[in-house]
Each structure stands twice: as structure tokens, then as C-alpha cells.
């Protein structure tokens, strides 16, 4: 009789893990679990974070409880770009509360005895994301073979350290960006960063769901595996923001299922904020509205790219109002160069390198605009970057943020320093509480704004009918007819934890980089 009962009482850890994750953990709700008993109690503790436990899934196979006790003081410096910008945000950020954990019956066997016990879980109330993120985010799609032949040879350690020292304390990455997560994770493990920039002082933003150029997996099993892998690569126990990557390529039911999975992980504390990313503004708005309608809870953020540039204003003209009404708190703008379209050198226009989705006529108009602006002593990419950063800072704010949030990527220290110089100059012309600006710098910034606006107006006149043009995404051929030779060699081994030599031609869909070049006119103007 005893032997007959054993199969009934023993359940595989994989099944129990799946049952645990699929259960929605909501505030003050008791959820049956065979693993352990946790009692979460919270009390105010000024200026400190006391963290006792993180619960994470590892490869969707087993549940591990990680216990540590860290007392982390808030960053009192709050410096952003040489001024106390973060203090503006910190005024709205409530100190995290002390958490006490009591544990029992913790198992890590390959099979587990299904002894009933309870989770008592109370979700912490987090401040709005718009009060947390800095207005400039460092994009790391450049830490990838698509843009650099050997991304491991890039000065990424120096880039990350300099960014943090400058107040750029948020990093955007993705498993789809080849080795980007691993490279960023290694950089953040530098002794000097560990000593001066504890985990609580910066934000890690990643994505899930997109695997390769034409391969997506929004299933809960893959989402949990992807998140677990990102945690490992980034050497962290939690992720500040997770996007579903390029949502236009999958069906709305798949998106809703994946959102439910992310919210389960959010309830456990593994993820703090949830959003979606993609290209078509109408699709992003439709999904944001549907998620609010179906779940009763809005997304924290929606990121679009190449939709607020000199060429295309769609994110502002038709997207921002709808996203605000859908309760979205933060709308980061990425790729102010339109995936590299708005550069003096243009985009590749021949053979296998011809990956950009823009039509030939639009490319020709852009090159005509580049020649026109060069005759006036300027460079197209410099004007496009300045205009994109400045206009989105002024027009792109959504929630409690005083200015809009932009994402920019760099490949070397020179590009980072130039980005910081332009960004600081942009901020010189914007009145922000707590920031003192020399009158001469303020006047120069305002004068430059007028100059750039006039140049942008001239560029748009040359673009003609292609003003606010948005290319199709997904493009023709998606769903099995992708030209694999054109798309390049893509590693699609989903379950491998090893990094392959990715050559993602379609990774350009989230181009977060820009190129600064000093031409015949000498030093670049910002």
C-alpha cells in the first residue's frame, strides 16, 4: 500500500514549477504551493532598502529561493548630467519598505513531495516608472555583431562606467541583440562599479519573445526561460523593465498570454515594470488599449523606434494621446536616426547589405536633404539627433516625468562624450527645477534650437510626400518567405545558453545607435 501511494504523493519539480508560476500572485492573496511558506510583512524604513529574498525561476524547471540581506542607501548624489536631476524624480519616489521573510520546507530535489503549504504575498507599491527612469537611456544594441565585427573588443567597460558617472543610469538591452546582455553584465561586474554603483542605483531594461529575424516565441515557458537567462547574463536577481519584443509580429492573444506571464513574475518581484516594444504606432496603441481593457491594468511603458524623427512624427501626432488614455506611464523614443536612414552616408543600397525597409524614393529624398544641409555647413545626422532629443524632451513626456525619455546607443567613448555634450546642451535650454544654468549657455541652446527647427523644416520640405511615412512591419515575406541568404546567418538554437556568432540583419529594427563624424567643416555642432 505504501508503494502504491508514493507515485501519488510525488510530483516532478517541473510540473510544480509550472503550477507555481501560472498561479497569479496578487496583493494579500493566499496561493497554495508545495515549496515553502513565506510571510511577507512590510514596514516603513527611511532611506533604506532591506532585501531578504528574491524568488526566480531557472530555465522553467525548478524554483530556487535566493536569500540575501543587503542594506542599500539611496543615491543621495542624484546627479544627472552634472546637475541634481534625479532629485526631481526622487521627490516622488517612496522609499522601499523593509521586508521580512520566514521560510520553511524548502526543497531542491529532482522530485518533490506535495505537502500543502501557503504563500502569503503582498506586492510592494512601486512608484510610477516615469518617476524612476532617467530621461536618457544608454542603448546597447551596439554591443553586437550587427554593428561591430567584434563586440567583445569594444570599450564597453569604460562606456558603462562613464555612463554611470554621468548619471545615465539605465541600460536597454535584449537577448535578440546577440551577446549584448552578456557584455553589459560583465561590464557591470567591474570592481570599481560594484564599489561605487550598487545594483539599486541603476536600471536594467531588457526584452523577451523575439529569438531571431523571423522566429518568435511568446509562450509562458519560453518567456520564463528567457527572463531566467537574462538574470544570469546580467548578474542580477531582478529586472527593472521587461518589454515584449516587437509585438507586431505575433497575435494579440499571444501578447495577452505573455503579459499574464510577465505579471506573474512581476508579482514575485523578479520584474518591476512591464511594457511592449515595436514599430507600428497603431499596433502599439491597439495593444496598449486591449491590455488595459482585458486585464484592467495598464502597461507601465511602450517603446517605439524610428517614429519620432525629423522624417516621421507619428509617435507624437497619433500615438502619444492614445497611449496616455490607455494609462501608459512612460513612452521612450528610440532611433532618432530612423534606423540609420537620416545619415549623410545613407543606408546600404545594394545586394545583401540592403536591409533597410525604407523605399528607394525616400532614400533618394533623404540624400538630397543631406546635400542641401551640407551646403549650409551642417551634417544631417547631427541635426537629426539634436532635433530628436530636444523635441521629444519637450513634447514626449507622458506621466510624471518632467521631460520625455530617449534611448541612444554608442560604440565608443567618443560617441558617448558627444552624446552627453549634445544632451547637456539640450537641457541648458529647458527650465527644470533644481538645475542652474549659466545664462550664456541657456541663450546658446535656445538659439541653436531655432536654427535646428529651421533646418528641420527645410529637410521636411525636401522629403515632400514622405513626411510621416511609415514602412510596413512586418514586411512582405514574413511568415516563412524570408530570404534566409539576405537575412544572414542566424542562430536559432533557442535552448542553448551559449552565445552564438549572431549576424542579425533584421536586428536593425531596433537600431539604437548613431554615428558622429567630423567632416570637412571641422568640429561638429550640437
PDB file of C-alpha atoms in Angstrom, residues 255-431:
ATOM      1  CA  UNK A 255       0.643  39.068 -26.382  1.00  0.00           C
ATOM      2  CA  UNK A 256      -2.036  38.828 -23.682  1.00  0.00           C
ATOM      3  CA  UNK A 257      -0.785  35.398 -22.605  1.00  0.00           C
ATOM      4  CA  UNK A 258       2.781  36.684 -22.399  1.00  0.00           C
ATOM      5  CA  UNK A 259       1.689  39.766 -20.420  1.00  0.00           C
ATOM      6  CA  UNK A 260      -0.030  37.473 -17.904  1.00  0.00           C
ATOM      7  CA  UNK A 261       3.202  35.511 -17.542  1.00  0.00           C
ATOM      8  CA  UNK A 262       5.261  38.682 -17.047  1.00  0.00           C
ATOM      9  CA  UNK A 263       2.824  39.883 -14.408  1.00  0.00           C
ATOM     10  CA  UNK A 264       3.210  36.611 -12.537  1.00  0.00           C
ATOM     11  CA  UNK A 265       6.952  37.246 -12.469  1.00  0.00           C
ATOM     12  CA  UNK A 266       6.283  40.858 -11.518  1.00  0.00           C
ATOM     13  CA  UNK A 267       4.221  39.676  -8.561  1.00  0.00           C
ATOM     14  CA  UNK A 268       7.183  37.604  -7.413  1.00  0.00           C
ATOM     15  CA  UNK A 269       9.500  40.626  -7.592  1.00  0.00           C
ATOM     16  CA  UNK A 270      11.581  39.291 -10.480  1.00  0.00           C
ATOM     17  CA  UNK A 271      10.346  42.101 -12.756  1.00  0.00           C
ATOM     18  CA  UNK A 272       9.459  45.600 -11.588  1.00  0.00           C
ATOM     19  CA  UNK A 273       7.823  47.150 -14.672  1.00  0.00           C
ATOM     20  CA  UNK A 274       6.307  45.691 -17.851  1.00  0.00           C
ATOM     21  CA  UNK A 275       5.890  47.054 -21.356  1.00  0.00           C
ATOM     22  CA  UNK A 276       5.776  46.322 -25.068  1.00  0.00           C
ATOM     23  CA  UNK A 277       8.015  47.483 -27.893  1.00  0.00           C
ATOM     24  CA  UNK A 278       7.678  47.560 -31.648  1.00  0.00           C
ATOM     25  CA  UNK A 279       7.461  49.728 -34.738  1.00  0.00           C
ATOM     26  CA  UNK A 280       3.871  50.349 -35.976  1.00  0.00           C
ATOM     27  CA  UNK A 281       2.331  53.024 -33.766  1.00  0.00           C
ATOM     28  CA  UNK A 282      -1.295  51.935 -34.433  1.00  0.00           C
ATOM     29  CA  UNK A 283      -0.478  48.361 -33.374  1.00  0.00           C
ATOM     30  CA  UNK A 284       1.249  49.533 -30.195  1.00  0.00           C
ATOM     31  CA  UNK A 285      -1.737  51.724 -29.325  1.00  0.00           C
ATOM     32  CA  UNK A 286      -4.264  48.980 -30.107  1.00  0.00           C
ATOM     33  CA  UNK A 287      -2.433  46.517 -27.882  1.00  0.00           C
ATOM     34  CA  UNK A 288      -1.997  49.004 -25.031  1.00  0.00           C
ATOM     35  CA  UNK A 289      -5.743  49.672 -25.109  1.00  0.00           C
ATOM     36  CA  UNK A 290      -6.596  45.970 -25.346  1.00  0.00           C
ATOM     37  CA  UNK A 291      -4.322  45.041 -22.436  1.00  0.00           C
ATOM     38  CA  UNK A 292      -5.984  47.690 -20.270  1.00  0.00           C
ATOM     39  CA  UNK A 293      -9.443  46.540 -21.340  1.00  0.00           C
ATOM     40  CA  UNK A 294      -8.790  42.811 -20.909  1.00  0.00           C
ATOM     41  CA  UNK A 295      -6.720  42.901 -17.723  1.00  0.00           C
ATOM     42  CA  UNK A 296      -7.908  46.069 -16.006  1.00  0.00           C
ATOM     43  CA  UNK A 297      -4.309  47.184 -15.572  1.00  0.00           C
ATOM     44  CA  UNK A 298      -2.303  49.432 -17.921  1.00  0.00           C
ATOM     45  CA  UNK A 299       1.168  48.821 -19.228  1.00  0.00           C
ATOM     46  CA  UNK A 300       3.951  50.683 -17.479  1.00  0.00           C
ATOM     47  CA  UNK A 301       5.698  51.600 -20.726  1.00  0.00           C
ATOM     48  CA  UNK A 302       5.567  51.363 -24.502  1.00  0.00           C
ATOM     49  CA  UNK A 303       8.717  51.897 -26.561  1.00  0.00           C
ATOM     50  CA  UNK A 304       8.661  52.756 -30.239  1.00  0.00           C
ATOM     51  CA  UNK A 305      11.547  53.399 -32.600  1.00  0.00           C
ATOM     52  CA  UNK A 306      12.026  55.478 -35.750  1.00  0.00           C
ATOM     53  CA  UNK A 307       8.586  57.031 -35.242  1.00  0.00           C
ATOM     54  CA  UNK A 308       9.671  60.371 -33.833  1.00  0.00           C
ATOM     55  CA  UNK A 309      12.334  61.724 -36.149  1.00  0.00           C
ATOM     56  CA  UNK A 310      12.694  64.684 -38.479  1.00  0.00           C
ATOM     57  CA  UNK A 311      11.158  62.454 -41.155  1.00  0.00           C
ATOM     58  CA  UNK A 312       8.354  60.813 -39.133  1.00  0.00           C
ATOM     59  CA  UNK A 313       6.335  62.439 -36.322  1.00  0.00           C
ATOM     60  CA  UNK A 314       3.710  59.686 -35.985  1.00  0.00           C
ATOM     61  CA  UNK A 315       4.510  58.708 -32.405  1.00  0.00           C
ATOM     62  CA  UNK A 316       3.710  62.257 -31.307  1.00  0.00           C
ATOM     63  CA  UNK A 317       0.868  63.158 -33.671  1.00  0.00           C
ATOM     64  CA  UNK A 318      -1.191  59.963 -33.419  1.00  0.00           C
ATOM     65  CA  UNK A 319       0.336  57.784 -30.720  1.00  0.00           C
ATOM     66  CA  UNK A 320       1.022  59.774 -27.593  1.00  0.00           C
ATOM     67  CA  UNK A 321      -2.577  60.776 -26.849  1.00  0.00           C
ATOM     68  CA  UNK A 322      -3.872  57.223 -27.258  1.00  0.00           C
ATOM     69  CA  UNK A 323      -1.119  55.780 -25.083  1.00  0.00           C
ATOM     70  CA  UNK A 324      -1.823  58.322 -22.360  1.00  0.00           C
ATOM     71  CA  UNK A 325      -5.524  57.412 -22.424  1.00  0.00           C
ATOM     72  CA  UNK A 326      -4.542  53.739 -22.167  1.00  0.00           C
ATOM     73  CA  UNK A 327      -2.796  54.562 -18.892  1.00  0.00           C
ATOM     74  CA  UNK A 328       0.751  54.093 -20.182  1.00  0.00           C
ATOM     75  CA  UNK A 329       3.090  55.967 -17.862  1.00  0.00           C
ATOM     76  CA  UNK A 330       6.277  56.159 -19.937  1.00  0.00           C
ATOM     77  CA  UNK A 331       6.936  56.208 -23.714  1.00  0.00           C
ATOM     78  CA  UNK A 332      10.672  56.027 -24.509  1.00  0.00           C
ATOM     79  CA  UNK A 333      11.627  57.108 -28.022  1.00  0.00           C
ATOM     80  CA  UNK A 334      14.392  55.183 -29.779  1.00  0.00           C
ATOM     81  CA  UNK A 335      16.284  55.514 -33.057  1.00  0.00           C
ATOM     82  CA  UNK A 336      16.049  59.226 -33.798  1.00  0.00           C
ATOM     83  CA  UNK A 337      18.025  58.499 -36.969  1.00  0.00           C
ATOM     84  CA  UNK A 338      15.272  56.273 -38.353  1.00  0.00           C
ATOM     85  CA  UNK A 339      17.350  53.075 -38.169  1.00  0.00           C
ATOM     86  CA  UNK A 340      20.278  54.912 -39.745  1.00  0.00           C
ATOM     87  CA  UNK A 341      18.263  56.408 -42.598  1.00  0.00           C
ATOM     88  CA  UNK A 342      18.934  60.019 -41.557  1.00  0.00           C
ATOM     89  CA  UNK A 343      22.693  59.989 -42.066  1.00  0.00           C
ATOM     90  CA  UNK A 344      24.840  61.724 -44.633  1.00  0.00           C
ATOM     91  CA  UNK A 345      26.133  58.348 -45.792  1.00  0.00           C
ATOM     92  CA  UNK A 346      22.609  56.945 -46.062  1.00  0.00           C
ATOM     93  CA  UNK A 347      21.796  53.249 -45.681  1.00  0.00           C
ATOM     94  CA  UNK A 348      23.237  50.306 -47.648  1.00  0.00           C
ATOM     95  CA  UNK A 349      21.567  50.185 -51.031  1.00  0.00           C
ATOM     96  CA  UNK A 350      22.976  47.145 -52.749  1.00  0.00           C
ATOM     97  CA  UNK A 351      22.887  43.367 -52.523  1.00  0.00           C
ATOM     98  CA  UNK A 352      22.841  41.552 -49.204  1.00  0.00           C
ATOM     99  CA  UNK A 353      23.529  44.744 -47.270  1.00  0.00           C
ATOM    100  CA  UNK A 354      20.275  46.294 -48.469  1.00  0.00           C
ATOM    101  CA  UNK A 355      18.326  45.540 -45.301  1.00  0.00           C
ATOM    102  CA  UNK A 356      16.624  48.866 -44.572  1.00  0.00           C
ATOM    103  CA  UNK A 357      12.824  48.723 -45.060  1.00  0.00           C
ATOM    104  CA  UNK A 358      12.524  52.254 -46.480  1.00  0.00           C
ATOM    105  CA  UNK A 359      11.589  52.625 -50.181  1.00  0.00           C
ATOM    106  CA  UNK A 360      14.163  53.768 -52.723  1.00  0.00           C
ATOM    107  CA  UNK A 361      12.442  57.106 -53.333  1.00  0.00           C
ATOM    108  CA  UNK A 362      12.539  58.014 -49.631  1.00  0.00           C
ATOM    109  CA  UNK A 363      16.246  57.205 -49.503  1.00  0.00           C
ATOM    110  CA  UNK A 364      16.835  59.436 -52.517  1.00  0.00           C
ATOM    111  CA  UNK A 365      14.934  62.303 -50.870  1.00  0.00           C
ATOM    112  CA  UNK A 366      16.976  61.896 -47.688  1.00  0.00           C
ATOM    113  CA  UNK A 367      20.240  62.071 -49.625  1.00  0.00           C
ATOM    114  CA  UNK A 368      19.010  65.198 -51.379  1.00  0.00           C
ATOM    115  CA  UNK A 369      18.284  66.698 -47.952  1.00  0.00           C
ATOM    116  CA  UNK A 370      21.761  65.650 -46.762  1.00  0.00           C
ATOM    117  CA  UNK A 371      23.379  67.543 -49.635  1.00  0.00           C
ATOM    118  CA  UNK A 372      21.162  70.571 -49.006  1.00  0.00           C
ATOM    119  CA  UNK A 373      22.078  70.717 -45.328  1.00  0.00           C
ATOM    120  CA  UNK A 374      25.784  70.161 -46.017  1.00  0.00           C
ATOM    121  CA  UNK A 375      25.754  73.259 -48.192  1.00  0.00           C
ATOM    122  CA  UNK A 376      24.766  75.130 -45.027  1.00  0.00           C
ATOM    123  CA  UNK A 377      27.730  73.837 -43.038  1.00  0.00           C
ATOM    124  CA  UNK A 378      25.810  71.136 -41.179  1.00  0.00           C
ATOM    125  CA  UNK A 379      25.550  67.363 -41.164  1.00  0.00           C
ATOM    126  CA  UNK A 380      22.239  65.558 -41.413  1.00  0.00           C
ATOM    127  CA  UNK A 381      22.865  63.135 -38.546  1.00  0.00           C
ATOM    128  CA  UNK A 382      23.925  65.909 -36.157  1.00  0.00           C
ATOM    129  CA  UNK A 383      20.802  67.953 -36.837  1.00  0.00           C
ATOM    130  CA  UNK A 384      18.584  64.845 -36.698  1.00  0.00           C
ATOM    131  CA  UNK A 385      19.964  63.766 -33.325  1.00  0.00           C
ATOM    132  CA  UNK A 386      19.713  67.237 -31.808  1.00  0.00           C
ATOM    133  CA  UNK A 387      16.172  67.693 -33.112  1.00  0.00           C
ATOM    134  CA  UNK A 388      15.024  64.237 -31.960  1.00  0.00           C
ATOM    135  CA  UNK A 389      16.421  64.525 -28.440  1.00  0.00           C
ATOM    136  CA  UNK A 390      15.226  68.093 -27.926  1.00  0.00           C
ATOM    137  CA  UNK A 391      11.722  67.776 -29.364  1.00  0.00           C
ATOM    138  CA  UNK A 392      10.989  64.521 -27.531  1.00  0.00           C
ATOM    139  CA  UNK A 393      12.275  66.001 -24.282  1.00  0.00           C
ATOM    140  CA  UNK A 394       9.833  68.884 -24.765  1.00  0.00           C
ATOM    141  CA  UNK A 395       6.881  67.034 -26.315  1.00  0.00           C
ATOM    142  CA  UNK A 396       7.225  63.381 -25.306  1.00  0.00           C
ATOM    143  CA  UNK A 397       6.503  63.444 -21.584  1.00  0.00           C
ATOM    144  CA  UNK A 398       3.635  61.183 -20.576  1.00  0.00           C
ATOM    145  CA  UNK A 399       3.322  60.523 -16.846  1.00  0.00           C
ATOM    146  CA  UNK A 400       5.034  62.351 -14.002  1.00  0.00           C
ATOM    147  CA  UNK A 401       8.266  62.819 -15.926  1.00  0.00           C
ATOM    148  CA  UNK A 402       9.266  66.474 -16.441  1.00  0.00           C
ATOM    149  CA  UNK A 403      10.720  65.662 -19.882  1.00  0.00           C
ATOM    150  CA  UNK A 404      10.409  62.831 -22.407  1.00  0.00           C
ATOM    151  CA  UNK A 405      12.660  59.756 -22.312  1.00  0.00           C
ATOM    152  CA  UNK A 406      15.020  58.922 -25.196  1.00  0.00           C
ATOM    153  CA  UNK A 407      17.226  55.907 -25.926  1.00  0.00           C
ATOM    154  CA  UNK A 408      20.617  56.370 -27.580  1.00  0.00           C
ATOM    155  CA  UNK A 409      23.345  53.829 -28.309  1.00  0.00           C
ATOM    156  CA  UNK A 410      27.109  54.283 -28.665  1.00  0.00           C
ATOM    157  CA  UNK A 411      30.086  52.117 -29.609  1.00  0.00           C
ATOM    158  CA  UNK A 412      32.971  54.071 -28.086  1.00  0.00           C
ATOM    159  CA  UNK A 413      33.818  56.729 -25.526  1.00  0.00           C
ATOM    160  CA  UNK A 414      33.993  59.462 -28.154  1.00  0.00           C
ATOM    161  CA  UNK A 415      30.404  58.851 -29.219  1.00  0.00           C
ATOM    162  CA  UNK A 416      29.293  58.773 -25.593  1.00  0.00           C
ATOM    163  CA  UNK A 417      31.023  62.060 -24.781  1.00  0.00           C
ATOM    164  CA  UNK A 418      29.492  63.687 -27.859  1.00  0.00           C
ATOM    165  CA  UNK A 419      26.057  62.400 -26.871  1.00  0.00           C
ATOM    166  CA  UNK A 420      26.482  63.805 -23.370  1.00  0.00           C
ATOM    167  CA  UNK A 421      27.604  67.151 -24.753  1.00  0.00           C
ATOM    168  CA  UNK A 422      24.595  67.418 -27.052  1.00  0.00           C
ATOM    169  CA  UNK A 423      22.219  66.256 -24.327  1.00  0.00           C
ATOM    170  CA  UNK A 424      23.566  68.738 -21.796  1.00  0.00           C
ATOM    171  CA  UNK A 425      23.230  71.484 -24.363  1.00  0.00           C
ATOM    172  CA  UNK A 426      19.618  70.461 -24.977  1.00  0.00           C
ATOM    173  CA  UNK A 427      18.913  70.593 -21.248  1.00  0.00           C
ATOM    174  CA  UNK A 428      20.505  74.038 -20.991  1.00  0.00           C
ATOM    175  CA  UNK A 429      17.512  75.415 -22.869  1.00  0.00           C
ATOM    176  CA  UNK A 430      14.858  73.614 -20.793  1.00  0.00           C
ATOM    177  CA  UNK A 431      13.771  75.004 -17.441  1.00  0.00           C
TER     178      UNK A 431
END
